XYZ file of N, CA and C in Angstrom:
564
model
N 37.262 -43.140 -30.122
C 36.499 -41.934 -30.389
C 35.183 -42.336 -31.031
N 34.136 -41.713 -30.635
C 32.808 -42.075 -31.111
C 32.545 -41.456 -32.459
N 31.736 -42.110 -33.210
C 31.358 -41.588 -34.523
C 30.422 -40.417 -34.355
N 30.290 -39.635 -35.406
C 29.520 -38.404 -35.360
C 28.071 -38.627 -34.958
N 27.403 -39.620 -35.365
C 25.982 -39.804 -35.094
C 25.699 -40.677 -33.892
N 26.695 -41.072 -33.109
C 26.461 -41.987 -31.996
C 25.956 -41.258 -30.770
N 25.712 -42.011 -29.688
C 25.143 -41.455 -28.460
C 26.114 -40.524 -27.764
N 27.410 -40.731 -27.929
C 28.369 -39.836 -27.307
C 28.596 -38.647 -28.218
N 28.978 -37.529 -27.634
C 29.184 -36.327 -28.433
C 30.248 -35.459 -27.808
N 30.327 -34.229 -28.297
C 31.316 -33.281 -27.797
C 30.956 -32.791 -26.394
N 29.834 -33.237 -25.828
C 29.391 -32.810 -24.495
C 30.056 -33.656 -23.426
N 31.276 -34.064 -23.652
C 32.014 -34.826 -22.650
C 31.584 -36.273 -22.583
N 31.140 -36.832 -23.683
C 30.759 -38.223 -23.688
C 29.316 -38.444 -23.260
N 28.595 -37.379 -22.945
C 27.202 -37.523 -22.528
C 26.341 -37.823 -23.733
N 25.246 -38.526 -23.546
C 24.355 -38.799 -24.672
C 23.783 -37.509 -25.232
N 23.359 -37.564 -26.485
C 22.830 -36.362 -27.126
C 21.541 -35.884 -26.465
N 20.909 -36.675 -25.628
C 19.706 -36.251 -24.897
C 20.038 -35.151 -23.892
N 21.298 -34.974 -23.538
C 21.689 -33.938 -22.581
C 21.526 -32.553 -23.178
N 21.622 -32.452 -24.515
C 21.488 -31.147 -25.151
C 20.114 -30.524 -24.876
N 19.020 -31.241 -25.062
C 17.725 -30.634 -24.740
C 17.605 -30.278 -23.256
N 18.212 -31.053 -22.371
C 18.151 -30.746 -20.945
C 18.823 -29.405 -20.660
N 19.970 -29.165 -21.294
C 20.656 -27.885 -21.122
C 19.817 -26.761 -21.710
N 19.236 -27.002 -22.867
C 18.385 -25.988 -23.486
C 17.168 -25.697 -22.610
N 16.609 -26.750 -22.010
C 15.473 -26.553 -21.101
C 15.886 -25.741 -19.884
N 17.070 -26.008 -19.354
C 17.572 -25.273 -18.197
C 17.757 -23.794 -18.534
N 18.339 -23.524 -19.686
C 18.540 -22.137 -20.130
C 17.188 -21.442 -20.306
N 16.236 -22.122 -20.918
C 14.903 -21.537 -21.125
C 14.200 -21.288 -19.799
N 14.351 -22.208 -18.851
C 13.733 -22.038 -17.535
C 14.321 -20.846 -16.812
N 15.634 -20.727 -16.850
C 16.275 -19.584 -16.182
C 15.874 -18.269 -16.840
N 15.788 -18.262 -18.151
C 15.356 -17.054 -18.858
C 13.926 -16.693 -18.453
N 13.061 -17.681 -18.370
C 11.673 -17.438 -17.970
C 11.606 -16.912 -16.541
N 12.462 -17.415 -15.656
C 12.504 -16.922 -14.278
C 12.949 -15.467 -14.238
N 13.946 -15.103 -15.051
C 14.402 -13.712 -15.088
C 13.309 -12.792 -15.615
N 12.602 -13.243 -16.636
C 11.503 -12.447 -17.187
C 10.408 -12.270 -16.140
N 10.094 -13.348 -15.424
C 9.058 -13.265 -14.383
C 9.471 -12.296 -13.278
N 10.747 -12.343 -12.880
C 11.232 -11.395 -11.866
C 11.164 -9.965 -12.363
N 11.531 -9.743 -13.609
C 11.461 -8.395 -14.180
C 10.012 -7.908 -14.232
N 9.092 -8.799 -14.604
C 7.673 -8.417 -14.617
C 7.188 -8.073 -13.219
N 7.612 -8.845 -12.205
C 7.236 -8.544 -10.822
C 7.775 -7.184 -10.390
N 9.020 -6.890 -10.754
C 9.611 -5.586 -10.406
C 8.860 -4.446 -11.077
N 8.530 -4.617 -12.353
C 7.782 -3.574 -13.062
C 6.383 -3.401 -12.480
N 5.750 -4.506 -12.130
C 4.421 -4.431 -11.523
C 4.505 -3.701 -10.174
N 5.520 -4.007 -9.382
C 5.704 -3.338 -8.099
C 5.983 -1.857 -8.273
N 6.854 -1.514 -9.224
C 7.169 -0.100 -9.470
C 5.932 0.641 -9.974
N 5.154 0.000 -10.833
C 3.925 0.622 -11.320
C 2.925 0.864 -10.196
N 2.834 -0.085 -9.278
C 1.935 0.069 -8.139
C 2.372 1.236 -7.258
N 3.662 1.370 -7.031
C 4.171 2.470 -6.212
C 3.880 3.812 -6.880
N 4.139 3.899 -8.173
C 3.874 5.149 -8.901
C 2.388 5.480 -8.855
N 1.546 4.480 -9.054
C 0.098 4.693 -8.986
C -0.322 5.189 -7.606
N 0.239 4.590 -6.562
C -0.060 5.018 -5.189
C 0.362 6.476 -4.964
N 1.548 6.819 -5.453
C 2.051 8.181 -5.263
C 1.244 9.211 -6.040
N 0.618 8.816 -7.128
C -0.202 9.738 -7.913
C -1.636 9.822 -7.398
N -2.207 8.671 -7.051
C -3.615 8.640 -6.648
C -3.830 9.271 -5.275
N -2.914 9.054 -4.337
C -3.082 9.596 -2.982
C -3.258 11.113 -2.964
N -2.302 11.865 -3.487
C -2.469 13.319 -3.507
C -3.665 13.773 -4.350
N -3.919 13.096 -5.463
C -5.071 13.475 -6.290
C -6.372 13.291 -5.506
N -6.458 12.223 -4.738
C -7.652 11.967 -3.940
C -7.816 13.017 -2.836
N -6.713 13.424 -2.218
C -6.795 14.469 -1.185
C -7.328 15.776 -1.777
N -6.806 16.154 -2.919
C -7.244 17.407 -3.548
C -8.699 17.287 -4.004
N -9.079 16.134 -4.530
C -10.469 15.925 -4.935
C -11.408 15.999 -3.737
N -11.051 15.369 -2.626
C -11.883 15.439 -1.421
C -12.011 16.871 -0.924
N -10.919 17.609 -0.931
C -10.949 19.009 -0.510
C -11.899 19.801 -1.409
N -11.836 19.545 -2.708
C -12.697 20.263 -3.647
C -14.164 19.894 -3.450
N -14.447 18.604 -3.255
C -15.833 18.175 -3.039
C -16.409 18.781 -1.765
N -15.594 18.884 -0.720
C -16.070 19.412 0.556
C -16.016 20.944 0.621
N -15.513 21.598 -0.418
C -15.399 23.060 -0.408
C -16.779 23.700 -0.574
N -16.916 24.944 -0.140
C -18.205 25.635 -0.284
C -18.653 25.790 -1.738
N -17.719 25.819 -2.680
C -18.113 25.986 -4.082
C -18.921 24.785 -4.599
N -18.622 23.586 -4.116
C -19.390 22.401 -4.497
C -20.588 22.240 -3.568
N -20.386 22.539 -2.287
C -21.482 22.504 -1.335
C -21.875 21.122 -0.850
N -20.904 20.259 -0.606
C -21.180 18.921 -0.070
C -20.454 18.780 1.269
N -21.020 19.314 2.357
C -20.317 19.315 3.646
C -20.576 18.063 4.486
N -20.435 16.890 3.898
C -20.704 15.644 4.610
C -19.493 14.717 4.514
N -18.476 14.939 5.347
C -17.244 14.156 5.241
C -17.441 12.663 5.529
N -18.345 12.323 6.444
C -18.577 10.908 6.758
C -19.194 10.191 5.552
N -20.126 10.854 4.875
C -20.747 10.248 3.701
C -19.730 10.119 2.562
N -18.878 11.124 2.397
C -17.853 11.063 1.362
C -16.899 9.895 1.622
N -16.500 9.723 2.883
C -15.635 8.599 3.239
C -16.343 7.274 3.004
N -17.627 7.216 3.323
C -18.400 5.986 3.121
C -18.482 5.622 1.652
N -18.681 6.618 0.791
C -18.715 6.347 -0.647
C -17.403 5.732 -1.112
N -16.302 6.292 -0.638
C -14.986 5.771 -1.021
C -14.784 4.346 -0.542
N -15.159 4.064 0.696
C -14.997 2.715 1.231
C -15.909 1.713 0.522
N -17.144 2.128 0.228
C -18.067 1.242 -0.486
C -17.560 0.932 -1.896
N -17.025 1.941 -2.573
C -16.488 1.727 -3.910
C -15.299 0.761 -3.869
N -14.389 0.965 -2.919
C -13.229 0.064 -2.799
C -13.679 -1.359 -2.482
N -14.647 -1.492 -1.604
C -15.163 -2.814 -1.256
C -15.796 -3.486 -2.475
N -16.594 -2.744 -3.216
C -17.246 -3.301 -4.408
C -16.201 -3.714 -5.448
N -15.182 -2.886 -5.651
C -14.127 -3.224 -6.617
C -13.356 -4.476 -6.184
N -13.044 -4.584 -4.895
C -12.313 -5.754 -4.396
C -13.157 -7.020 -4.534
N -14.429 -6.950 -4.168
C -15.299 -8.121 -4.299
C -15.485 -8.498 -5.767
N -15.640 -7.504 -6.620
C -15.792 -7.769 -8.050
C -14.554 -8.416 -8.636
N -13.373 -7.919 -8.260
C -12.122 -8.502 -8.755
C -11.966 -9.942 -8.270
N -12.347 -10.212 -7.021
C -12.267 -11.578 -6.500
C -13.267 -12.482 -7.221
N -14.469 -11.962 -7.492
C -15.490 -12.757 -8.187
C -15.069 -13.069 -9.620
N -14.334 -12.150 -10.251
C -13.854 -12.377 -11.616
C -12.611 -13.259 -11.664
N -12.077 -13.595 -10.484
C -10.899 -14.450 -10.430
C -9.598 -13.710 -10.644
N -9.609 -12.374 -10.534
C -8.372 -11.616 -10.710
C -7.402 -11.849 -9.561
N -7.932 -12.205 -8.395
C -7.108 -12.614 -7.269
C -7.969 -13.462 -6.348
N -7.308 -14.231 -5.505
C -8.027 -15.067 -4.541
C -7.547 -14.698 -3.146
N -8.466 -14.482 -2.223
C -8.040 -14.188 -0.846
C -7.187 -15.328 -0.302
N -6.065 -15.001 0.297
C -5.131 -16.022 0.778
C -5.605 -16.703 2.058
N -6.296 -15.984 2.906
C -6.681 -16.528 4.194
C -8.163 -16.875 4.248
N -8.690 -17.427 3.204
C -10.121 -17.723 3.141
C -10.551 -18.632 4.300
N -9.718 -19.589 4.704
C -10.078 -20.532 5.763
C -10.195 -19.845 7.118
N -9.421 -18.782 7.354
C -9.462 -18.114 8.655
C -10.538 -17.038 8.734
N -11.243 -16.776 7.647
C -12.259 -15.726 7.621
C -13.601 -16.240 8.136
N -13.628 -16.619 9.397
C -14.883 -17.039 10.011
C -15.654 -15.808 10.461
N -16.928 -15.985 10.736
C -17.757 -14.863 11.196
C -17.205 -14.283 12.505
N -16.794 -15.155 13.421
C -16.247 -14.688 14.706
C -14.973 -13.876 14.488
N -14.107 -14.338 13.593
C -12.873 -13.599 13.300
C -13.187 -12.227 12.706
N -14.142 -12.194 11.790
C -14.514 -10.916 11.177
C -15.062 -9.939 12.206
N -15.921 -10.417 13.093
C -16.524 -9.533 14.099
C -15.490 -9.107 15.141
N -14.645 -10.041 15.569
C -13.688 -9.759 16.639
C -12.469 -8.965 16.168
N -11.997 -9.239 14.950
C -10.729 -8.647 14.513
C -10.863 -7.646 13.374
N -11.650 -7.964 12.366
C -11.708 -7.115 11.182
C -12.628 -5.914 11.397
N -13.789 -6.132 11.991
C -14.761 -5.046 12.159
C -14.206 -3.874 12.985
N -13.543 -4.109 14.127
C -13.008 -2.957 14.872
C -11.982 -2.152 14.070
N -11.135 -2.846 13.324
C -10.153 -2.138 12.503
C -10.862 -1.351 11.413
N -11.874 -1.947 10.798
C -12.633 -1.266 9.755
C -13.342 -0.030 10.267
N -13.959 -0.136 11.444
C -14.647 1.014 12.036
C -13.647 2.125 12.347
N -12.523 1.775 12.948
C -11.506 2.794 13.263
C -10.954 3.426 11.984
N -10.751 2.631 10.961
C -10.254 3.174 9.691
C -11.273 4.122 9.076
N -12.543 3.743 9.115
C -13.593 4.614 8.571
C -13.672 5.926 9.338
N -13.562 5.858 10.657
C -13.587 7.084 11.461
C -12.369 7.958 11.176
N -11.225 7.334 10.971
C -10.017 8.094 10.632
C -10.188 8.812 9.299
N -10.731 8.110 8.303
C -10.956 8.743 7.009
C -11.971 9.876 7.115
N -13.039 9.648 7.867
C -14.062 10.689 8.020
C -13.491 11.910 8.734
N -12.716 11.695 9.791
C -12.112 12.824 10.506
C -11.118 13.557 9.612
N -10.354 12.785 8.817
C -9.420 13.414 7.886
C -10.142 14.255 6.847
N -11.269 13.746 6.335
C -12.046 14.523 5.368
C -12.709 15.728 6.020
N -13.139 15.590 7.265
C -13.773 16.715 7.962
C -12.796 17.879 8.127
N -11.509 17.577 8.258
C -10.513 18.645 8.386
C -10.492 19.530 7.152
N -10.797 18.975 5.988
C -10.773 19.767 4.754
C -11.846 20.852 4.749
N -12.854 20.723 5.609
C -13.878 21.767 5.699
C -13.308 23.044 6.316
N -12.275 22.904 7.129
C -11.769 24.031 7.902
C -10.326 24.414 7.602
N -9.574 23.548 6.945
C -8.151 23.798 6.711
C -7.774 23.463 5.277
N -6.633 23.971 4.865
C -6.102 23.661 3.541
C -5.428 22.300 3.525
N -5.153 21.814 2.334
C -4.547 20.492 2.157
C -3.182 20.423 2.831
N -2.362 21.446 2.675
C -1.012 21.425 3.261
C -1.068 21.362 4.783
N -2.001 22.100 5.396
C -2.109 22.074 6.857
C -2.600 20.707 7.339
N -3.520 20.114 6.625
C -4.006 18.777 6.999
C -2.858 17.771 6.901
N -2.069 17.855 5.841
C -0.930 16.950 5.693
C 0.108 17.191 6.785
N 0.272 18.431 7.181
C 1.187 18.753 8.281
C 0.741 18.037 9.552
N -0.535 18.097 9.850
C -1.042 17.430 11.050
C -0.926 15.916 10.933
N -1.192 15.371 9.747
C -1.088 13.922 9.551
C 0.352 13.439 9.637
N 1.302 14.322 9.365
C 2.701 13.894 9.400
C 3.158 13.551 10.815
N 2.402 13.973 11.803
C 2.760 13.656 13.186
C 2.273 12.276 13.616
N 1.569 11.570 12.750
C 1.059 10.243 13.088
C 2.171 9.288 13.525
N 3.312 9.201 12.830
C 4.368 8.295 13.309
C 4.882 8.667 14.699
N 4.905 9.964 15.021
C 5.341 10.390 16.354
C 4.339 9.905 17.393
N 3.050 10.079 17.096
C 2.009 9.635 18.026
C 2.092 8.126 18.219
N 2.301 7.376 17.132
C 2.419 5.915 17.228
C 3.613 5.540 18.100
N 4.741 6.210 17.930
C 5.932 5.912 18.734
C 5.685 6.213 20.209
N 5.022 7.330 20.499
C 4.739 7.692 21.895
C 3.762 6.697 22.518
N 2.707 6.348 21.790
C 1.723 5.387 22.312
C 2.365 4.014 22.484
N 3.208 3.596 21.536
C 3.903 2.311 21.668
C 4.787 2.293 22.902
N 5.428 3.404 23.181
C 6.270 3.483 24.374
C 5.412 3.458 25.647
N 4.314 4.205 25.626
C 3.470 4.308 26.811
C 2.717 3.006 27.091
N 2.112 2.429 26.065
C 1.265 1.257 26.263
C 2.067 -0.044 26.260
N 2.986 -0.186 25.311
C 3.720 -1.438 25.154
C 5.101 -1.433 25.803
N 5.545 -0.271 26.258
C 6.875 -0.180 26.847
C 7.983 -0.308 25.822
N 7.673 -0.069 24.575
C 8.648 -0.199 23.487
C 9.471 1.075 23.376
N 10.780 0.909 23.299
C 11.669 2.066 23.186
C 12.237 2.126 21.777
N 12.099 3.285 21.158
C 12.638 3.490 19.809
C 14.087 3.952 19.907
N 14.865 3.606 18.876
C 16.259 4.040 18.822
C 16.323 5.545 18.549
N 17.427 6.136 18.880
C 17.631 7.564 18.648
C 17.523 7.885 17.164
N 17.994 6.999 16.310
C 17.922 7.236 14.867
C 16.473 7.328 14.389
N 15.573 6.569 15.008
C 14.151 6.635 14.645
C 13.587 7.999 15.030
N 13.909 8.462 16.236
C 13.416 9.775 16.675
C 13.972 10.893 15.797
N 15.234 10.785 15.385
C 15.814 11.795 14.505
C 15.131 11.777 13.137
N 14.806 10.589 12.645
C 14.072 10.480 11.380
C 12.696 11.118 11.497
N 12.008 10.843 12.605
C 10.686 11.433 12.817
C 10.765 12.944 12.929
N 11.811 13.438 13.580
C 11.999 14.883 13.698
C 12.209 15.506 12.316
N 13.036 14.876 11.480
C 13.250 15.376 10.127
C 11.986 15.346 9.292
N 11.208 14.287 9.424
C 9.943 14.176 8.700
C 8.991 15.295 9.087
N 8.836 15.519 10.375
C 7.920 16.557 10.846
C 8.422 17.958 10.480
N 9.728 18.185 10.557
C 10.276 19.499 10.201
C 10.066 19.789 8.718
N 10.307 18.791 7.875
C 10.096 18.990 6.439
C 8.647 19.264 6.097
N 7.748 18.544 6.740
C 6.328 18.762 6.487
C 5.887 20.117 7.017
N 6.450 20.544 8.141
C 6.122 21.860 8.691
C 6.515 22.966 7.722
N 7.642 22.799 7.055
C 8.072 23.799 6.075
C 7.097 23.888 4.907
N 6.583 22.741 4.461
C 5.639 22.770 3.339
C 4.299 23.359 3.746
N 3.926 23.227 5.016
C 2.650 23.744 5.476
C 2.719 25.213 5.877
N 3.915 25.773 5.985
C 4.066 27.159 6.436
C 3.323 28.126 5.511
N 3.359 27.885 4.221
C 2.697 28.757 3.281
C 1.175 28.679 3.375
N 0.649 27.550 3.795
C -0.798 27.373 3.886
C -1.378 28.077 5.109
N -0.550 28.334 6.123
C -1.043 28.960 7.352
C -1.357 30.438 7.163
N -0.829 31.053 6.128
C -1.033 32.504 5.931
C -2.261 32.792 5.142
């Protein structure tokens, strides 16, 4: 049997250096759990922020485009929003808050061929969505937007030959029916 101060210990004959290794392992695992919890909280916070900002932005756009404010320029309103988002993203990247992951693939040709068409279509979609607020209420606009997944499914089937499962169509039907109920009050 080894003496109390020798290299062997109650750790099954392992040298006393094994104790710090176990402590390091426990600390590492604890740090990993904390990091995972922080990631979950950050993700949940982002979702909550998205759920709050989206409807608030729709109501704000409707108010800005209403006759009481007198700003009937939906394309300009959409442009302001896109310019602000672009400036914030570039500023955050310049401050080092995040780094673009695909910096090597961001060539001028890639931007012109792939990013610009998507950006133009997105800007037109936002402008058309804002233009609807000039003529309809928020609930009716949301009712019309709720059909977007149906349109995507139909176009995917027509252009790509992709067939959706029956469960997907039933989900889309439920989504559209629920949104129709919320918009019923706005139609009167």
